[in-house]
């Protein structure tokens, strides 16, 4: 397993990016200012994009694992990589996500705790309703992990 930074042609991974953020113009808001990593295990299994949010906060803007490879530890491996790589530069790793029964437990298992939320984020910023695990995503829930 190898994790490498991608600094050119980040959109080549659009199919993975869209798994975590299903509206491309929202991805366009952060993809170029963020740092992208891909996890390879034979081929690309997962990706993530992180941004500097100031005040010692590194934010995961996008993280996705190829559906056929979910549940194999690749997402957790990326999070552990980020926490280790950035431990000297940042004190907090944060992620914003929908209040979904599929994603919140994953982050909590990785050591994140709920921090705050932005009401109506998904209904205000996306051009269609987004559902995950049968639940409509409305508020953006932020979780944080100290690194």
JSON list of N, CA and C in Angstrom, two decimals, residues 51-59 89-94 144:
[
{"chain": "A", "resi": 51, "resn": "UNK", "atom": "N", "xyz": [-7.45, 20.80, 3.14]},
{"chain": "A", "resi": 51, "resn": "UNK", "atom": "CA", "xyz": [-7.15, 22.22, 3.03]},
{"chain": "A", "resi": 51, "resn": "UNK", "atom": "C", "xyz": [-6.76, 22.78, 4.39]},
{"chain": "A", "resi": 52, "resn": "UNK", "atom": "N", "xyz": [-5.95, 23.82, 4.35]},
{"chain": "A", "resi": 52, "resn": "UNK", "atom": "CA", "xyz": [-5.55, 24.56, 5.54]},
{"chain": "A", "resi": 52, "resn": "UNK", "atom": "C", "xyz": [-6.66, 25.55, 5.87]},
{"chain": "A", "resi": 53, "resn": "UNK", "atom": "N", "xyz": [-7.26, 25.41, 7.04]},
{"chain": "A", "resi": 53, "resn": "UNK", "atom": "CA", "xyz": [-8.36, 26.29, 7.44]},
{"chain": "A", "resi": 53, "resn": "UNK", "atom": "C", "xyz": [-7.91, 27.31, 8.49]},
{"chain": "A", "resi": 54, "resn": "UNK", "atom": "N", "xyz": [-6.60, 27.49, 8.65]},
{"chain": "A", "resi": 54, "resn": "UNK", "atom": "CA", "xyz": [-6.02, 28.43, 9.62]},
{"chain": "A", "resi": 54, "resn": "UNK", "atom": "C", "xyz": [-6.27, 27.97, 11.06]},
{"chain": "A", "resi": 55, "resn": "UNK", "atom": "N", "xyz": [-5.65, 28.65, 11.99]},
{"chain": "A", "resi": 55, "resn": "UNK", "atom": "CA", "xyz": [-5.77, 28.36, 13.43]},
{"chain": "A", "resi": 55, "resn": "UNK", "atom": "C", "xyz": [-5.45, 26.90, 13.78]},
{"chain": "A", "resi": 56, "resn": "UNK", "atom": "N", "xyz": [-4.50, 26.30, 13.04]},
{"chain": "A", "resi": 56, "resn": "UNK", "atom": "CA", "xyz": [-4.08, 24.94, 13.35]},
{"chain": "A", "resi": 56, "resn": "UNK", "atom": "C", "xyz": [-5.05, 23.86, 12.92]},
{"chain": "A", "resi": 57, "resn": "UNK", "atom": "N", "xyz": [-5.98, 24.20, 12.00]},
{"chain": "A", "resi": 57, "resn": "UNK", "atom": "CA", "xyz": [-6.99, 23.24, 11.56]},
{"chain": "A", "resi": 57, "resn": "UNK", "atom": "C", "xyz": [-6.72, 22.80, 10.12]},
{"chain": "A", "resi": 58, "resn": "UNK", "atom": "N", "xyz": [-6.61, 21.50, 9.93]},
{"chain": "A", "resi": 58, "resn": "UNK", "atom": "CA", "xyz": [-6.52, 20.88, 8.61]},
{"chain": "A", "resi": 58, "resn": "UNK", "atom": "C", "xyz": [-7.86, 20.20, 8.36]},
{"chain": "A", "resi": 59, "resn": "UNK", "atom": "N", "xyz": [-8.51, 20.54, 7.24]},
{"chain": "A", "resi": 59, "resn": "UNK", "atom": "CA", "xyz": [-9.83, 19.98, 6.97]},
{"chain": "A", "resi": 59, "resn": "UNK", "atom": "C", "xyz": [-9.81, 18.99, 5.82]},
{"chain": "A", "resi": 89, "resn": "UNK", "atom": "N", "xyz": [2.37, 20.34, 12.10]},
{"chain": "A", "resi": 89, "resn": "UNK", "atom": "CA", "xyz": [1.88, 21.61, 11.55]},
{"chain": "A", "resi": 89, "resn": "UNK", "atom": "C", "xyz": [0.51, 22.01, 12.06]},
{"chain": "A", "resi": 90, "resn": "UNK", "atom": "N", "xyz": [-0.31, 21.02, 12.43]},
{"chain": "A", "resi": 90, "resn": "UNK", "atom": "CA", "xyz": [-1.70, 21.27, 12.81]},
{"chain": "A", "resi": 90, "resn": "UNK", "atom": "C", "xyz": [-2.01, 20.59, 14.13]},
{"chain": "A", "resi": 91, "resn": "UNK", "atom": "N", "xyz": [-2.99, 21.13, 14.84]},
{"chain": "A", "resi": 91, "resn": "UNK", "atom": "CA", "xyz": [-3.41, 20.50, 16.08]},
{"chain": "A", "resi": 91, "resn": "UNK", "atom": "C", "xyz": [-4.74, 19.76, 15.93]},
{"chain": "A", "resi": 92, "resn": "UNK", "atom": "N", "xyz": [-5.50, 20.11, 14.88]},
{"chain": "A", "resi": 92, "resn": "UNK", "atom": "CA", "xyz": [-6.82, 19.52, 14.69]},
{"chain": "A", "resi": 92, "resn": "UNK", "atom": "C", "xyz": [-7.01, 19.08, 13.24]},
{"chain": "A", "resi": 93, "resn": "UNK", "atom": "N", "xyz": [-7.53, 17.88, 13.08]},
{"chain": "A", "resi": 93, "resn": "UNK", "atom": "CA", "xyz": [-7.98, 17.38, 11.77]},
{"chain": "A", "resi": 93, "resn": "UNK", "atom": "C", "xyz": [-9.49, 17.40, 11.84]},
{"chain": "A", "resi": 94, "resn": "UNK", "atom": "N", "xyz": [-10.14, 18.10, 10.90]},
{"chain": "A", "resi": 94, "resn": "UNK", "atom": "CA", "xyz": [-11.60, 18.18, 10.94]},
{"chain": "A", "resi": 94, "resn": "UNK", "atom": "C", "xyz": [-12.18, 17.76, 9.61]},
{"chain": "A", "resi": 144, "resn": "UNK", "atom": "N", "xyz": [-14.17, 16.63, 14.71]},
{"chain": "A", "resi": 144, "resn": "UNK", "atom": "CA", "xyz": [-12.76, 16.96, 14.85]},
{"chain": "A", "resi": 144, "resn": "UNK", "atom": "C", "xyz": [-12.02, 15.86, 15.60]}
]
